[in-house]
Amino acid sequence: MRPIVLSALAAFALLLPACSAVDGVRQFGGGVGAAATAPLDDLNLRREHIPTVLLQAEANPYDLRNLNQCATIGAEIARLNEALGPDTDEPPAQDGSTLGEQAADAASAAALAAIRDAATDFIPGRSWIRQLSGAEQHSRHVQSAIQAGRMRRAFLKGVGMQRNCAPPAAPGWFRPRGRSQR
């Protein structure tokens, strides 16, 4: 029964983005490959890359070396934003997509999640395999680096506020008093 469900789901998933933009179809196609090869992550044969800025944040989240100006603080925050995505104090970016495109993207993401789950469900004792292969440890390291990066970004924005810096060296809502330091 499982192969039939997986085949039907894959066929539905491949037809779904046809009503979306061509770029969306390419993204979905790449996502199918990643979802189908998800067991490689469980066997620790493929690892998620941790950006250097997050590894540095994990090693020393409160490091202020060479961050004595608002511009350098802002540049460091920009590096963290590139690795982590936008901070919660920033408004979401308007991508100009229509409601239909957003619905197709959501359905496509759900189909990819189902394909990923089906691809990993066949592994017996998956949690033990993840433990023994080191995949679980790497996954925890990735999450630790992300958390350290978020903590460093918040710390740097606090330092930027204390030094009267304008955003992005401070939270988006902060308005410097008088002249902002450069």
GROMACS .gro file of C-alpha atoms in nm:
model
  182
    1MET     CA    1   0.000   0.000   0.000
    2ARG     CA    2   0.282   0.240   0.085
    3PRO     CA    3   0.440   0.246  -0.267
    4ILE     CA    4   0.100   0.326  -0.420
    5VAL     CA    5   0.047   0.618  -0.183
    6LEU     CA    6   0.400   0.744  -0.246
    7SER     CA    7   0.352   0.720  -0.625
    8ALA     CA    8   0.021   0.904  -0.611
    9LEU     CA    9   0.169   1.170  -0.386
   10ALA     CA   10   0.469   1.216  -0.613
   11ALA     CA   11   0.245   1.248  -0.921
   12PHE     CA   12   0.027   1.504  -0.742
   13ALA     CA   13   0.333   1.692  -0.625
   14LEU     CA   14   0.477   1.707  -0.974
   15LEU     CA   15   0.153   1.839  -1.123
   16LEU     CA   16   0.085   2.093  -0.849
   17PRO     CA   17   0.352   2.350  -0.931
   18ALA     CA   18   0.257   2.351  -1.298
   19CYS     CA   19   0.012   2.630  -1.221
   20SER     CA   20   0.287   2.830  -1.054
   21ALA     CA   21   0.581   3.018  -1.205
   22VAL     CA   22   0.864   2.835  -1.383
   23ASP     CA   23   1.103   2.932  -1.102
   24GLY     CA   24   0.872   2.758  -0.854
   25VAL     CA   25   0.884   2.439  -1.061
   26ARG     CA   26   1.266   2.444  -1.054
   27GLN     CA   27   1.265   2.492  -0.677
   28PHE     CA   28   1.018   2.207  -0.635
   29GLY     CA   29   1.222   1.979  -0.861
   30GLY     CA   30   1.532   2.043  -0.653
   31GLY     CA   31   1.328   1.985  -0.339
   32VAL     CA   32   1.210   1.644  -0.461
   33GLY     CA   33   1.572   1.534  -0.501
   34ALA     CA   34   1.660   1.658  -0.153
   35ALA     CA   35   1.351   1.494  -0.002
   36ALA     CA   36   1.417   1.163  -0.176
   37THR     CA   37   1.777   1.155  -0.057
   38ALA     CA   38   1.687   1.243   0.304
   39PRO     CA   39   1.806   0.898   0.424
   40LEU     CA   40   2.159   1.011   0.336
   41ASP     CA   41   2.128   1.264   0.619
   42ASP     CA   42   2.022   0.990   0.860
   43LEU     CA   43   2.322   0.777   0.763
   44ASN     CA   44   2.550   1.082   0.802
   45LEU     CA   45   2.659   1.053   0.439
   46ARG     CA   46   2.539   1.406   0.367
   47ARG     CA   47   2.575   1.687   0.621
   48GLU     CA   48   2.422   2.031   0.646
   49HIS     CA   49   2.690   2.298   0.611
   50ILE     CA   50   2.732   2.533   0.909
   51PRO     CA   51   2.832   2.886   0.798
   52THR     CA   52   3.158   3.016   0.942
   53VAL     CA   53   2.988   3.316   1.103
   54LEU     CA   54   2.773   3.077   1.311
   55LEU     CA   55   3.074   2.870   1.416
   56GLN     CA   56   3.246   3.192   1.527
   57ALA     CA   57   2.935   3.294   1.720
   58GLU     CA   58   2.926   2.954   1.886
   59ALA     CA   59   3.291   2.987   1.991
   60ASN     CA   60   3.255   3.340   2.134
   61PRO     CA   61   2.911   3.504   2.110
   62TYR     CA   62   3.018   3.819   2.302
   63ASP     CA   63   3.336   3.898   2.106
   64LEU     CA   64   3.366   4.273   2.036
   65ARG     CA   65   3.709   4.276   1.870
   66ASN     CA   66   3.714   4.514   1.570
   67LEU     CA   67   3.353   4.615   1.638
   68ASN     CA   68   3.417   4.967   1.763
   69GLN     CA   69   3.206   5.150   1.502
   70CYS     CA   70   2.841   5.133   1.404
   71ALA     CA   71   2.933   5.037   1.048
   72THR     CA   72   3.134   4.733   1.159
   73ILE     CA   73   2.857   4.624   1.398
   74GLY     CA   74   2.607   4.658   1.114
   75ALA     CA   75   2.831   4.456   0.882
   76GLU     CA   76   2.858   4.174   1.138
   77ILE     CA   77   2.480   4.175   1.185
   78ALA     CA   78   2.441   4.159   0.804
   79ARG     CA   79   2.665   3.849   0.797
   80LEU     CA   80   2.451   3.690   1.067
   81ASN     CA   81   2.131   3.784   0.879
   82GLU     CA   82   2.270   3.616   0.568
   83ALA     CA   83   2.324   3.292   0.760
   84LEU     CA   84   2.011   3.305   0.978
   85GLY     CA   85   1.757   3.496   0.773
   86PRO     CA   86   1.590   3.815   0.889
   87ASP     CA   87   1.556   3.892   1.259
   88THR     CA   88   1.217   3.903   1.429
   89ASP     CA   89   1.232   4.283   1.460
   90GLU     CA   90   1.242   4.322   1.080
   91PRO     CA   91   0.920   4.321   0.877
   92PRO     CA   92   0.879   4.026   0.641
   93ALA     CA   93   0.995   4.092   0.287
   94GLN     CA   94   0.718   4.142   0.034
   95ASP     CA   95   0.795   3.907  -0.253
   96GLY     CA   96   0.506   4.024  -0.471
   97SER     CA   97   0.359   3.676  -0.510
   98THR     CA   98  -0.013   3.631  -0.557
   99LEU     CA   99  -0.235   3.438  -0.319
  100GLY     CA  100  -0.250   3.152  -0.572
  101GLU     CA  101   0.128   3.134  -0.589
  102GLN     CA  102   0.150   3.134  -0.209
  103ALA     CA  103  -0.105   2.850  -0.194
  104ALA     CA  104   0.090   2.652  -0.455
  105ASP     CA  105   0.411   2.707  -0.258
  106ALA     CA  106   0.245   2.585   0.063
  107ALA     CA  107   0.103   2.277  -0.110
  108SER     CA  108   0.440   2.210  -0.270
  109ALA     CA  109   0.613   2.232   0.070
  110ALA     CA  110   0.358   1.988   0.217
  111ALA     CA  111   0.413   1.745  -0.070
  112LEU     CA  112   0.790   1.765  -0.023
  113ALA     CA  113   0.753   1.699   0.350
  114ALA     CA  114   0.540   1.392   0.273
  115ILE     CA  115   0.800   1.265   0.023
  116ARG     CA  116   1.079   1.322   0.278
  117ASP     CA  117   0.881   1.138   0.547
  118ALA     CA  118   0.807   0.847   0.313
  119ALA     CA  119   1.173   0.824   0.213
  120THR     CA  120   1.291   0.807   0.574
  121ASP     CA  121   1.009   0.582   0.705
  122PHE     CA  122   1.157   0.271   0.545
  123ILE     CA  123   1.467   0.289   0.768
  124PRO     CA  124   1.416   0.049   1.061
  125GLY     CA  125   1.543   0.186   1.389
  126ARG     CA  126   1.599   0.528   1.236
  127SER     CA  127   1.673   0.701   1.568
  128TRP     CA  128   1.938   0.441   1.654
  129ILE     CA  129   2.096   0.472   1.312
  130ARG     CA  130   2.107   0.851   1.350
  131GLN     CA  131   2.276   0.808   1.690
  132LEU     CA  132   2.529   0.552   1.570
  133SER     CA  133   2.616   0.733   1.246
  134GLY     CA  134   2.672   1.067   1.420
  135ALA     CA  135   2.388   1.237   1.228
  136GLU     CA  136   2.201   1.321   1.547
  137GLN     CA  137   2.512   1.478   1.702
  138HIS     CA  138   2.569   1.687   1.387
  139SER     CA  139   2.204   1.794   1.390
  140ARG     CA  140   2.241   1.911   1.752
  141HIS     CA  141   2.560   2.098   1.656
  142VAL     CA  142   2.375   2.276   1.372
  143GLN     CA  143   2.097   2.380   1.612
  144SER     CA  144   2.353   2.497   1.870
  145ALA     CA  145   2.530   2.711   1.608
  146ILE     CA  146   2.198   2.864   1.498
  147GLN     CA  147   2.109   2.946   1.859
  148ALA     CA  148   2.451   3.101   1.919
  149GLY     CA  149   2.415   3.309   1.601
  150ARG     CA  150   2.076   3.441   1.716
  151MET     CA  151   2.218   3.521   2.058
  152ARG     CA  152   2.515   3.705   1.904
  153ARG     CA  153   2.290   3.906   1.674
  154ALA     CA  154   2.072   4.012   1.968
  155PHE     CA  155   2.383   4.102   2.171
  156LEU     CA  156   2.528   4.311   1.887
  157LYS     CA  157   2.199   4.495   1.839
  158GLY     CA  158   2.201   4.575   2.210
  159VAL     CA  159   2.557   4.704   2.181
  160GLY     CA  160   2.447   4.911   1.882
  161MET     CA  161   2.163   5.062   2.084
  162GLN     CA  162   2.398   5.142   2.372
  163ARG     CA  163   2.633   5.315   2.129
  164ASN     CA  164   2.341   5.506   1.969
  165CYS     CA  165   2.378   5.336   1.629
  166ALA     CA  166   2.107   5.341   1.365
  167PRO     CA  167   1.966   5.016   1.224
  168PRO     CA  168   2.089   4.766   1.107
  169ALA     CA  169   2.347   4.802   1.388
  170ALA     CA  170   2.050   4.826   1.628
  171PRO     CA  171   1.694   4.686   1.622
  172GLY     CA  172   1.474   4.811   1.338
  173TRP     CA  173   1.246   5.002   1.576
  174PHE     CA  174   1.533   5.190   1.748
  175ARG     CA  175   1.579   5.559   1.665
  176PRO     CA  176   1.914   5.707   1.770
  177ARG     CA  177   1.905   6.010   2.000
  178GLY     CA  178   2.064   6.315   1.838
  179ARG     CA  179   2.348   6.224   1.605
  180SER     CA  180   2.413   5.859   1.544
  181GLN     CA  181   2.769   5.737   1.589
  182ARG     CA  182   2.936   5.622   1.269
   0.00000   0.00000   0.00000
